[in-house]
Short mmCIF file of C-alpha atoms and ligand atoms in Angstrom, two decimals:
data_model
loop_
_atom_site.label_atom_id
_atom_site.label_comp_id
_atom_site.label_asym_id
_atom_site.label_seq_id
_atom_site.Cartn_x
_atom_site.Cartn_y
_atom_site.Cartn_z
CA MET A 214 75.84 -47.35 -54.09
CA THR A 215 77.54 -50.59 -52.97
CA ARG A 216 75.74 -53.84 -53.75
CA THR A 217 76.63 -57.15 -52.14
CA ILE A 218 75.04 -60.55 -52.66
CA ILE A 219 75.32 -63.42 -50.22
CA THR A 220 74.58 -66.57 -52.19
CA GLY A 221 73.77 -70.16 -51.54
CA GLY A 222 73.54 -70.25 -47.74
CA LEU A 223 70.84 -71.49 -45.41
CA VAL A 224 69.24 -68.32 -44.09
CA ILE A 225 68.01 -68.84 -40.54
CA THR A 226 65.89 -66.34 -38.67
CA ALA A 227 63.73 -66.77 -35.57
CA SER A 228 60.83 -67.78 -37.79
CA ASP A 229 62.24 -69.38 -40.96
CA GLU A 230 64.96 -71.49 -42.51
CA LEU A 231 65.33 -71.17 -46.26
CA ARG A 232 67.97 -71.49 -48.97
CA ALA A 233 68.08 -67.94 -50.20
CA ASP A 234 70.28 -65.27 -51.74
CA VAL A 235 70.43 -61.98 -49.88
CA LEU A 236 70.89 -58.65 -51.66
CA ILE A 237 72.46 -55.80 -49.70
CA GLU A 238 72.56 -52.16 -50.80
CA ASP A 239 74.18 -49.38 -48.82
CA GLY A 240 74.28 -51.31 -45.60
CA ARG A 241 70.76 -52.66 -45.65
CA VAL A 242 69.11 -55.84 -46.82
CA VAL A 243 66.95 -54.89 -49.81
CA ALA A 244 65.79 -58.25 -51.15
CA MET A 245 65.86 -61.99 -50.61
CA ALA A 246 65.10 -64.64 -53.20
CA THR A 247 65.16 -68.40 -53.56
CA ALA A 248 68.78 -69.43 -54.10
CA GLY A 249 69.82 -68.98 -57.74
CA SER A 250 66.47 -67.63 -58.88
CA GLN A 251 67.61 -64.03 -59.55
CA GLN A 252 70.39 -62.67 -61.77
CA TRP A 253 71.31 -59.76 -59.52
CA THR A 254 74.47 -57.81 -60.34
CA ALA A 255 76.70 -56.71 -57.49
CA ASP A 256 80.09 -55.25 -56.61
CA ARG A 257 80.76 -58.15 -54.28
CA VAL A 258 79.50 -61.72 -54.14
CA ILE A 259 79.95 -63.68 -50.92
CA ASP A 260 79.65 -67.43 -51.27
CA ALA A 261 77.79 -68.90 -48.30
CA SER A 262 77.40 -72.45 -49.53
CA ARG A 263 77.64 -75.00 -46.68
CA LYS A 264 77.16 -72.13 -44.24
CA TYR A 265 74.34 -70.64 -42.24
CA VAL A 266 73.43 -67.04 -42.93
CA ILE A 267 72.15 -65.67 -39.64
CA PRO A 268 71.39 -62.26 -38.15
CA GLY A 269 74.26 -60.78 -36.18
CA GLY A 270 73.90 -61.51 -32.49
CA VAL A 271 72.38 -58.92 -30.18
CA ASP A 272 74.00 -59.08 -26.75
CA ALA A 273 71.70 -57.04 -24.52
CA HIS A 274 73.88 -57.17 -21.41
CA THR A 275 77.53 -56.08 -21.42
CA HIS A 276 79.74 -54.03 -19.09
CA MET A 277 82.72 -52.62 -20.98
CA GLU A 278 85.06 -50.73 -18.63
CA LEU A 279 82.64 -51.09 -15.72
CA PRO A 280 84.11 -49.64 -12.51
CA PHE A 281 83.64 -52.37 -9.89
CA GLY A 282 85.31 -53.35 -6.64
CA GLY A 283 88.12 -50.80 -6.97
CA THR A 284 89.02 -51.78 -10.54
CA PHE A 285 87.57 -51.66 -14.06
CA ALA A 286 86.25 -54.41 -16.34
CA SER A 287 89.22 -55.17 -18.57
CA ASP A 288 87.57 -54.86 -21.99
CA THR A 289 87.30 -51.35 -23.39
CA PHE A 290 84.65 -50.58 -25.97
CA GLU A 291 87.38 -51.09 -28.56
CA THR A 292 88.59 -54.51 -27.44
CA GLY A 293 85.18 -55.73 -26.29
CA THR A 294 83.29 -54.90 -29.47
CA ARG A 295 86.07 -56.39 -31.61
CA ALA A 296 85.81 -59.61 -29.61
CA ALA A 297 82.03 -59.49 -29.93
CA ALA A 298 82.39 -59.33 -33.71
CA TRP A 299 84.75 -62.31 -33.69
CA GLY A 300 82.00 -64.19 -31.88
CA GLY A 301 79.24 -63.22 -34.31
CA THR A 302 77.65 -60.46 -32.25
CA THR A 303 76.99 -57.23 -34.13
CA THR A 304 75.10 -55.19 -31.53
CA ILE A 305 75.71 -54.78 -27.83
CA VAL A 306 73.57 -52.97 -25.30
CA ASP A 307 75.93 -51.82 -22.56
CA PHE A 308 75.06 -50.33 -19.18
CA ALA A 309 75.80 -46.65 -18.56
CA VAL A 310 76.16 -46.06 -14.82
CA GLN A 311 74.75 -43.29 -12.66
CA THR A 312 77.12 -42.64 -9.76
CA PRO A 313 75.26 -41.80 -6.52
CA GLY A 314 75.19 -38.04 -6.05
CA HIS A 315 75.35 -37.44 -9.81
CA SER A 316 72.67 -37.21 -12.48
CA LEU A 317 71.68 -39.82 -15.05
CA ARG A 318 72.83 -37.25 -17.66
CA GLN A 319 76.36 -37.19 -16.28
CA GLY A 320 76.55 -40.98 -16.22
CA LEU A 321 75.17 -41.35 -19.72
CA ASP A 322 77.49 -38.68 -21.15
CA THR A 323 80.46 -40.50 -19.61
CA TRP A 324 79.40 -43.68 -21.42
CA TYR A 325 78.82 -41.88 -24.73
CA ALA A 326 82.38 -40.53 -24.45
CA LYS A 327 83.86 -43.94 -23.57
CA ALA A 328 82.27 -45.59 -26.61
CA ASP A 329 82.47 -42.79 -29.17
CA GLY A 330 84.81 -43.63 -32.03
CA LYS A 331 85.91 -46.89 -30.41
CA CYS A 332 83.42 -49.53 -31.42
CA ALA A 333 83.76 -52.11 -34.18
CA ILE A 334 80.03 -52.87 -34.12
CA ASP A 335 76.87 -50.94 -33.26
CA TYR A 336 75.95 -50.27 -29.67
CA ALA A 337 73.17 -48.94 -27.50
CA PHE A 338 72.82 -48.19 -23.79
CA HIS A 339 70.68 -49.09 -20.82
CA MET A 340 70.99 -46.84 -17.76
CA ILE A 341 71.89 -48.15 -14.30
CA VAL A 342 69.98 -45.99 -11.81
CA SER A 343 71.86 -46.07 -8.50
CA ASP A 344 70.37 -42.93 -6.97
CA VAL A 345 66.59 -42.82 -7.33
CA ASN A 346 65.49 -39.30 -6.37
CA GLU A 347 63.11 -36.62 -7.68
CA HIS A 348 65.65 -35.42 -10.24
CA SER A 349 66.74 -38.80 -11.58
CA LEU A 350 63.10 -39.92 -11.82
CA LYS A 351 62.33 -36.92 -14.05
CA GLU A 352 65.44 -37.56 -16.10
CA MET A 353 64.18 -41.06 -16.97
CA ASP A 354 61.53 -39.52 -19.27
CA GLY A 355 64.16 -37.68 -21.31
CA LEU A 356 66.32 -40.76 -21.62
CA VAL A 357 63.44 -42.78 -23.07
CA GLU A 358 63.01 -40.01 -25.68
CA GLU A 359 66.75 -40.14 -26.40
CA GLY A 360 66.70 -43.87 -27.11
CA VAL A 361 67.93 -45.11 -23.75
CA SER A 362 64.66 -46.76 -22.84
CA SER A 363 65.58 -49.29 -20.14
CA PHE A 364 66.77 -48.84 -16.56
CA LYS A 365 68.59 -51.32 -14.38
CA LEU A 366 67.94 -51.30 -10.65
CA PHE A 367 69.73 -53.38 -8.04
CA MET A 368 68.22 -55.15 -5.04
CA ALA A 369 71.84 -56.19 -4.30
CA TYR A 370 75.08 -54.33 -3.52
CA PRO A 371 74.02 -52.06 -0.60
CA GLY A 372 76.08 -48.88 -0.62
CA VAL A 373 77.00 -49.25 -4.29
CA PHE A 374 74.15 -49.72 -6.75
CA TYR A 375 71.39 -50.72 -4.27
CA SER A 376 67.88 -49.26 -4.28
CA ASP A 377 65.37 -49.93 -1.49
CA ASP A 378 61.83 -51.10 -2.20
CA GLY A 379 60.43 -47.55 -2.06
CA GLN A 380 62.95 -46.33 -4.62
CA ILE A 381 62.27 -49.33 -6.81
CA LEU A 382 58.52 -48.70 -6.64
CA ARG A 383 59.00 -45.05 -7.61
CA ALA A 384 61.21 -45.95 -10.57
CA MET A 385 58.71 -48.57 -11.71
CA GLN A 386 55.86 -46.05 -11.45
CA ARG A 387 57.84 -43.65 -13.59
CA ALA A 388 58.56 -46.36 -16.16
CA SER A 389 54.91 -47.32 -16.29
CA GLY A 390 54.19 -43.74 -17.42
CA ASN A 391 57.05 -43.18 -19.86
CA GLY A 392 57.32 -46.55 -21.63
CA GLY A 393 60.64 -47.51 -20.03
CA LEU A 394 61.51 -51.08 -19.15
CA ILE A 395 62.80 -51.80 -15.64
CA MET A 396 65.59 -54.38 -15.56
CA MET A 397 66.20 -55.93 -12.17
CA HIS A 398 69.22 -57.46 -10.49
CA ALA A 399 67.13 -59.65 -8.22
CA GLU A 400 69.09 -60.73 -5.16
CA ASN A 401 68.37 -59.71 -1.56
CA GLY A 402 71.60 -57.81 -0.99
CA ILE A 403 70.81 -56.77 2.60
CA ALA A 404 70.49 -60.42 3.70
CA ILE A 405 73.48 -61.46 1.56
CA ASP A 406 75.71 -58.89 3.26
CA VAL A 407 74.83 -60.38 6.67
CA LEU A 408 75.76 -63.85 5.42
CA VAL A 409 79.01 -62.52 3.91
CA GLU A 410 80.01 -60.98 7.24
CA GLN A 411 79.19 -64.20 9.12
CA ALA A 412 81.06 -66.39 6.62
CA LEU A 413 84.18 -64.23 6.79
CA ALA A 414 84.00 -64.25 10.62
CA ARG A 415 84.07 -68.06 10.45
CA GLY A 416 87.18 -67.88 8.28
CA GLU A 417 85.35 -68.94 5.12
CA THR A 418 87.26 -66.83 2.64
CA ASP A 419 87.54 -68.99 -0.50
CA PRO A 420 85.73 -68.20 -3.78
CA ARG A 421 83.26 -71.05 -3.27
CA HIS A 422 81.74 -69.20 -0.31
CA HIS A 423 80.64 -66.47 -2.73
CA GLY A 424 78.20 -69.03 -4.13
CA GLU A 425 77.15 -70.27 -0.71
CA VAL A 426 76.18 -66.91 0.77
CA ARG A 427 74.33 -65.70 -2.32
CA LYS A 428 71.57 -68.23 -1.74
CA VAL A 429 69.04 -69.48 -4.26
CA LEU A 430 66.28 -68.47 -1.84
CA LEU A 431 67.55 -64.90 -1.82
CA GLU A 432 67.40 -64.78 -5.61
CA ALA A 433 63.91 -66.32 -5.62
CA GLU A 434 62.68 -63.97 -2.86
CA ALA A 435 63.98 -60.89 -4.67
CA THR A 436 62.50 -62.07 -7.97
CA HIS A 437 59.13 -62.55 -6.28
CA ARG A 438 59.33 -59.13 -4.61
CA ALA A 439 60.34 -57.39 -7.84
CA ILE A 440 57.36 -58.96 -9.61
CA GLN A 441 54.94 -57.81 -6.89
CA LEU A 442 56.37 -54.29 -6.91
CA ALA A 443 56.01 -54.16 -10.70
CA ARG A 444 52.38 -55.30 -10.38
CA VAL A 445 51.69 -52.55 -7.84
CA ALA A 446 53.32 -49.97 -10.11
CA GLY A 447 51.69 -51.33 -13.27
CA SER A 448 55.06 -51.60 -15.01
CA PRO A 449 56.72 -54.31 -17.05
CA LEU A 450 59.75 -56.07 -15.61
CA TYR A 451 62.81 -57.76 -17.12
CA VAL A 452 64.84 -59.83 -14.66
CA VAL A 453 68.51 -60.04 -15.65
CA HIS A 454 70.92 -62.95 -15.20
CA VAL A 455 68.43 -65.49 -13.82
CA SER A 456 70.43 -68.42 -12.45
CA ALA A 457 68.21 -70.44 -10.09
CA GLU A 458 65.38 -72.89 -10.78
CA GLU A 459 63.30 -71.24 -8.04
CA ALA A 460 63.65 -67.83 -9.73
CA VAL A 461 62.49 -69.32 -13.05
CA ALA A 462 59.45 -70.66 -11.18
CA GLU A 463 58.60 -67.13 -9.98
CA LEU A 464 58.83 -65.83 -13.54
CA ALA A 465 56.76 -68.70 -14.89
CA ALA A 466 54.03 -68.14 -12.29
CA ALA A 467 53.90 -64.43 -13.16
CA ARG A 468 53.76 -65.11 -16.88
CA ASP A 469 51.03 -67.70 -16.36
CA LYS A 470 48.99 -64.85 -14.86
CA GLY A 471 49.59 -62.89 -18.06
CA LEU A 472 51.89 -60.33 -16.44
CA PRO A 473 54.45 -58.47 -18.59
CA VAL A 474 57.39 -60.12 -16.86
CA PHE A 475 60.47 -61.27 -18.78
CA GLY A 476 63.63 -63.16 -17.92
CA GLU A 477 67.18 -63.41 -19.20
CA THR A 478 69.79 -66.02 -18.45
CA CYS A 479 73.44 -66.20 -19.48
CA PRO A 480 75.78 -68.88 -20.88
CA GLN A 481 77.65 -69.17 -17.57
CA TYR A 482 74.50 -70.44 -15.82
CA LEU A 483 73.75 -72.85 -18.66
CA PHE A 484 77.26 -74.31 -19.01
CA LEU A 485 79.10 -73.73 -15.70
CA SER A 486 78.27 -74.53 -12.09
CA THR A 487 79.45 -74.36 -8.47
CA ASP A 488 81.95 -77.10 -9.46
CA ASN A 489 83.90 -74.29 -11.15
CA LEU A 490 83.70 -72.02 -8.10
CA GLU A 491 85.22 -74.88 -6.11
CA GLU A 492 88.33 -75.16 -8.28
CA PRO A 493 91.44 -75.19 -6.02
CA ASP A 494 94.27 -72.65 -5.68
CA PHE A 495 91.92 -69.69 -5.91
CA GLN A 496 91.08 -70.65 -9.53
CA GLY A 497 87.40 -70.52 -8.49
CA ALA A 498 87.75 -66.71 -8.47
CA LYS A 499 87.57 -66.83 -12.26
CA TYR A 500 83.92 -67.85 -11.89
CA VAL A 501 82.80 -65.27 -9.32
CA CYS A 502 79.86 -63.31 -10.65
CA SER A 503 76.47 -62.28 -9.34
CA THR A 504 74.00 -63.84 -9.44
CA PRO A 505 76.42 -66.69 -8.71
CA LEU A 506 76.90 -69.97 -10.51
CA ARG A 507 74.55 -72.62 -9.12
CA PRO A 508 74.75 -76.40 -8.58
CA ARG A 509 74.50 -78.04 -12.01
CA GLU A 510 70.98 -79.34 -11.29
CA HIS A 511 69.67 -75.83 -12.00
CA GLN A 512 70.81 -75.99 -15.62
CA ALA A 513 67.94 -78.24 -16.70
CA ALA A 514 65.39 -75.73 -15.40
CA LEU A 515 67.09 -72.92 -17.32
CA TRP A 516 67.11 -74.89 -20.56
CA ARG A 517 63.47 -75.82 -19.98
CA GLY A 518 62.65 -72.16 -19.34
CA LEU A 519 64.28 -71.21 -22.62
CA ARG A 520 62.25 -73.86 -24.47
CA THR A 521 58.94 -72.93 -22.84
CA ASN A 522 59.58 -69.18 -23.20
CA ASP A 523 59.51 -68.60 -19.45
CA LEU A 524 62.99 -67.24 -20.21
CA GLN A 525 63.24 -65.26 -23.43
CA VAL A 526 66.80 -63.99 -23.80
CA VAL A 527 70.37 -65.21 -23.43
CA SER A 528 72.81 -62.33 -22.92
CA THR A 529 76.34 -62.58 -21.58
CA ASP A 530 76.61 -60.08 -18.68
CA HIS A 531 80.13 -59.78 -20.13
CA CYS A 532 82.13 -58.18 -17.31
CA PRO A 533 85.72 -59.44 -17.55
CA PHE A 534 88.40 -59.09 -14.90
CA CYS A 535 91.86 -60.58 -15.38
CA PHE A 536 92.82 -63.34 -12.97
CA ARG A 537 96.20 -61.73 -12.38
CA GLY A 538 95.90 -58.41 -10.60
CA GLN A 539 92.10 -58.18 -10.63
CA LYS A 540 90.45 -61.40 -9.43
CA GLU A 541 93.46 -61.69 -7.12
CA LEU A 542 92.24 -58.65 -5.19
CA GLY A 543 90.02 -61.12 -3.37
CA ARG A 544 92.67 -63.57 -2.14
CA GLY A 545 91.83 -64.16 1.51
CA ASP A 546 88.39 -62.48 1.20
CA PHE A 547 85.96 -63.71 -1.47
CA SER A 548 83.85 -60.55 -1.05
CA LYS A 549 86.69 -58.53 -2.60
CA ILE A 550 86.83 -60.56 -5.82
CA PRO A 551 85.50 -58.32 -8.61
CA ASN A 552 82.23 -59.85 -9.82
CA GLY A 553 81.98 -60.78 -13.45
CA LEU A 554 82.83 -63.22 -16.23
CA PRO A 555 84.04 -62.74 -19.79
CA GLY A 556 81.85 -64.18 -22.55
CA VAL A 557 80.83 -61.69 -25.23
CA GLU A 558 82.84 -63.69 -27.80
CA ASN A 559 81.49 -67.11 -26.80
CA ARG A 560 77.72 -66.75 -26.65
CA MET A 561 76.73 -67.54 -30.24
CA ASP A 562 79.04 -70.58 -30.35
CA LEU A 563 77.94 -71.99 -27.00
CA LEU A 564 74.31 -71.65 -28.01
CA HIS A 565 75.02 -73.33 -31.34
CA GLN A 566 76.53 -76.19 -29.37
CA ALA A 567 73.28 -76.27 -27.39
CA VAL A 568 71.44 -76.79 -30.68
CA LEU A 569 73.66 -79.78 -31.44
CA ASP A 570 73.20 -81.08 -27.89
CA GLY A 571 69.43 -81.00 -28.31
CA HIS A 572 68.57 -78.26 -25.82
CA ILE A 573 67.09 -75.82 -28.36
CA THR A 574 66.29 -75.69 -32.06
CA ARG A 575 68.22 -73.67 -34.62
CA ARG A 576 65.46 -71.10 -34.88
CA ARG A 577 65.20 -70.81 -31.11
CA TRP A 578 68.99 -70.18 -31.10
CA ILE A 579 68.42 -67.15 -33.31
CA GLU A 580 65.34 -66.11 -31.38
CA ILE A 581 66.97 -66.00 -27.93
CA ALA A 582 70.28 -64.54 -29.15
CA CYS A 583 69.17 -62.10 -31.88
CA ALA A 584 65.47 -61.48 -32.48
CA THR A 585 64.03 -61.38 -28.96
CA PRO A 586 66.73 -59.16 -27.43
CA ALA A 587 66.22 -56.80 -30.40
CA ARG A 588 62.45 -56.74 -29.82
CA MET A 589 62.77 -56.53 -26.06
CA PHE A 590 64.91 -53.43 -26.30
CA GLY A 591 63.32 -51.64 -29.24
CA LEU A 592 65.79 -52.48 -32.00
CA TYR A 593 63.68 -54.73 -34.22
CA PRO A 594 63.64 -55.17 -37.22
CA GLN A 595 66.65 -52.91 -37.72
CA LYS A 596 68.56 -55.53 -35.72
CA GLY A 597 67.89 -59.17 -34.90
CA THR A 598 66.66 -60.47 -38.24
CA ILE A 599 67.43 -60.70 -41.95
CA ALA A 600 64.62 -59.09 -43.91
CA PRO A 601 64.21 -56.32 -46.49
CA GLY A 602 64.82 -53.05 -44.65
CA SER A 603 66.94 -54.54 -41.88
CA ASP A 604 70.53 -53.45 -41.30
CA ALA A 605 72.85 -55.88 -43.08
CA ASP A 606 74.26 -57.19 -39.80
CA ILE A 607 74.85 -60.72 -41.01
CA VAL A 608 77.00 -63.65 -39.91
CA LEU A 609 78.14 -66.51 -42.12
CA TYR A 610 78.34 -69.35 -39.65
CA ASP A 611 80.14 -72.60 -40.44
CA PRO A 612 78.16 -75.28 -38.59
CA HIS A 613 80.75 -77.98 -39.35
CA ALA A 614 83.95 -76.26 -38.16
CA GLU A 615 85.49 -77.56 -34.95
CA GLN A 616 87.08 -75.30 -32.37
CA VAL A 617 88.44 -75.44 -28.85
CA ILE A 618 87.73 -72.33 -26.77
CA SER A 619 90.87 -70.91 -25.18
CA ALA A 620 92.35 -67.70 -23.79
CA GLU A 621 95.27 -68.40 -26.17
CA THR A 622 93.08 -67.71 -29.17
CA HIS A 623 90.22 -65.52 -27.95
CA HIS A 624 90.09 -61.79 -28.61
CA MET A 625 88.70 -60.53 -25.31
CA ASN A 626 91.15 -58.50 -23.23
CA VAL A 627 91.26 -60.96 -20.35
CA ASP A 628 93.89 -63.48 -19.33
CA TYR A 629 91.66 -66.53 -18.95
CA SER A 630 88.64 -68.15 -20.55
CA ALA A 631 85.71 -69.34 -18.45
CA TYR A 632 85.27 -72.08 -21.08
CA GLU A 633 88.94 -73.07 -21.47
CA GLY A 634 89.33 -76.34 -23.40
CA ARG A 635 85.65 -76.69 -24.30
CA ARG A 636 85.10 -78.28 -27.73
CA ILE A 637 82.54 -76.59 -29.92
CA THR A 638 81.21 -77.59 -33.29
CA GLY A 639 80.47 -74.47 -35.29
CA ARG A 640 82.37 -71.24 -35.80
CA VAL A 641 81.88 -67.75 -37.14
CA ASP A 642 83.38 -67.40 -40.61
CA THR A 643 82.40 -63.92 -41.83
CA VAL A 644 80.64 -60.97 -40.20
CA LEU A 645 79.03 -57.94 -41.83
CA SER A 646 77.98 -54.88 -39.89
CA ARG A 647 75.68 -52.62 -41.90
CA GLY A 648 77.07 -54.28 -45.03
CA GLU A 649 80.74 -53.75 -44.14
CA LEU A 650 82.98 -56.75 -43.64
CA VAL A 651 84.18 -56.83 -40.05
CA ILE A 652 85.40 -60.42 -40.16
CA ASP A 653 86.23 -61.80 -43.60
CA ARG A 654 86.82 -65.56 -43.63
CA ARG A 655 88.41 -65.44 -40.14
CA GLU A 656 90.43 -62.25 -40.79
CA TYR A 657 89.59 -59.11 -38.86
CA THR A 658 88.84 -56.34 -41.36
CA GLY A 659 86.85 -54.03 -39.10
CA HIS A 660 87.94 -50.84 -37.42
CA ALA A 661 87.29 -48.84 -34.31
CA GLY A 662 84.73 -46.16 -35.04
CA HIS A 663 82.66 -48.13 -37.54
CA GLY A 664 80.17 -48.96 -34.78
CA ALA A 665 77.48 -46.35 -34.23
CA PHE A 666 75.24 -45.51 -31.29
CA ILE A 667 71.75 -46.81 -32.02
CA PRO A 668 68.88 -45.02 -30.27
CA ARG A 669 66.21 -47.52 -29.29
CA SER A 670 62.43 -47.38 -29.25
CA THR A 671 60.57 -48.88 -26.29
CA CYS A 672 60.01 -52.59 -25.60
CA GLN A 673 58.18 -54.16 -28.52
CA TYR A 674 56.42 -56.83 -26.46
CA LEU A 675 54.15 -54.33 -24.70
N1 LIG B 1475 77.09 -58.88 -11.66
C1 LIG B 1475 78.33 -59.19 -12.03
O1 LIG B 1475 78.71 -60.35 -11.98
N2 LIG B 1475 79.14 -58.20 -12.44
C2 LIG B 1475 78.76 -56.84 -12.54
C3 LIG B 1475 77.49 -56.49 -11.96
C4 LIG B 1475 76.60 -57.63 -11.63
O2 LIG B 1475 75.46 -57.43 -11.31
ZN1 LIG B 1476 73.38 -57.57 -12.15
ZN1 LIG B 1477 75.36 -57.09 -15.49
#
């Protein structure tokens, strides 16, 4: 039996802040006590004075090695989970993909194989359903039993991931019966594709046009439609990567009616804007993702939504493509730029900066980045908190350290940073995953294969 004590830090969870010592045995938290009040013996004592002791981050939206636009997201499960650990995230929920014409089983098995033996931290899966048919609907039940209890559908990307309203309704009906949670990419992709074609015909080929054709109204319309379809089906709904004020308003109206509707936003929508998409010399391609970045006025509504709980989760939608060789596929045609931004390493730090900037409180930081994603996706209290019985996924966070985010120093396998040059106060110092040191005072001590697949229960808000 290995015993570790973390002493003298400020333990912050979604509900409490207290000076406490934390006792870990065999990978789990077994006790907490007022700092210095117990004479525990241990094999290892970790001094957390002047540091926060926080739950490891739970990033509920990543795409390691996602095939997209003729290429693959550049982080593997090995590089991406190592970078996540560097950034204080100890669990990711990645998206397994069903390829049209194939079963959910085949898609999920491909993702198990990609991740097996590669991960530095624990991981779980959602399932992207891109071919809703009698067989895949039946398969959803088995996946919920297996611990893959959430299903992403797309109202965007016709011909790739897209489902029509009838398919969406059927999947929602199935989820309402089996306890699954439907996650929605809410953009009207049929209308967007018309606008893309028209923009290209006018010679509008630069990255900024990606933001212009993917209109706020088409996000708001799809969000509204997804909510109504979920009501008809009697299913809960989780809208991913919410970027527009008008989409937040749709979620808020639904929640005011008491509907089981949830919303996630991402750091890129909180910290970046169409100003980035407009950067010259094709640099805007670095910021092409969908939903797209919005004019900066939308940021206030997103922060407000996070404070009022109209938005509950901040995940990254980490989907990195290198500028050289990948984003460049879209030179001369913005619709060929692979969609996605890197960020799995930056989320906890950016949100800590948001605490200092007065957008959210410290406990809300932990709630939106750790506790709520764990509850939303059936991982709590194993993940997302520090409490007796929880996995010892713990971050020692130095709230006073200064850092400048840069591709020169980050650990993600991508040749640029979306936050290049941004000054952050606060930095991860030490990371434990199930009691094992993965980062020890800014040294990587983890290894591929430590991370385990974690089967999930169903959404814990229902
Ligand atoms: N959006 C992205 O930006 N990348 C991958 C898929 C998605 O929906
Ligand atoms: Zn999406
Ligand atoms: Zn995504």
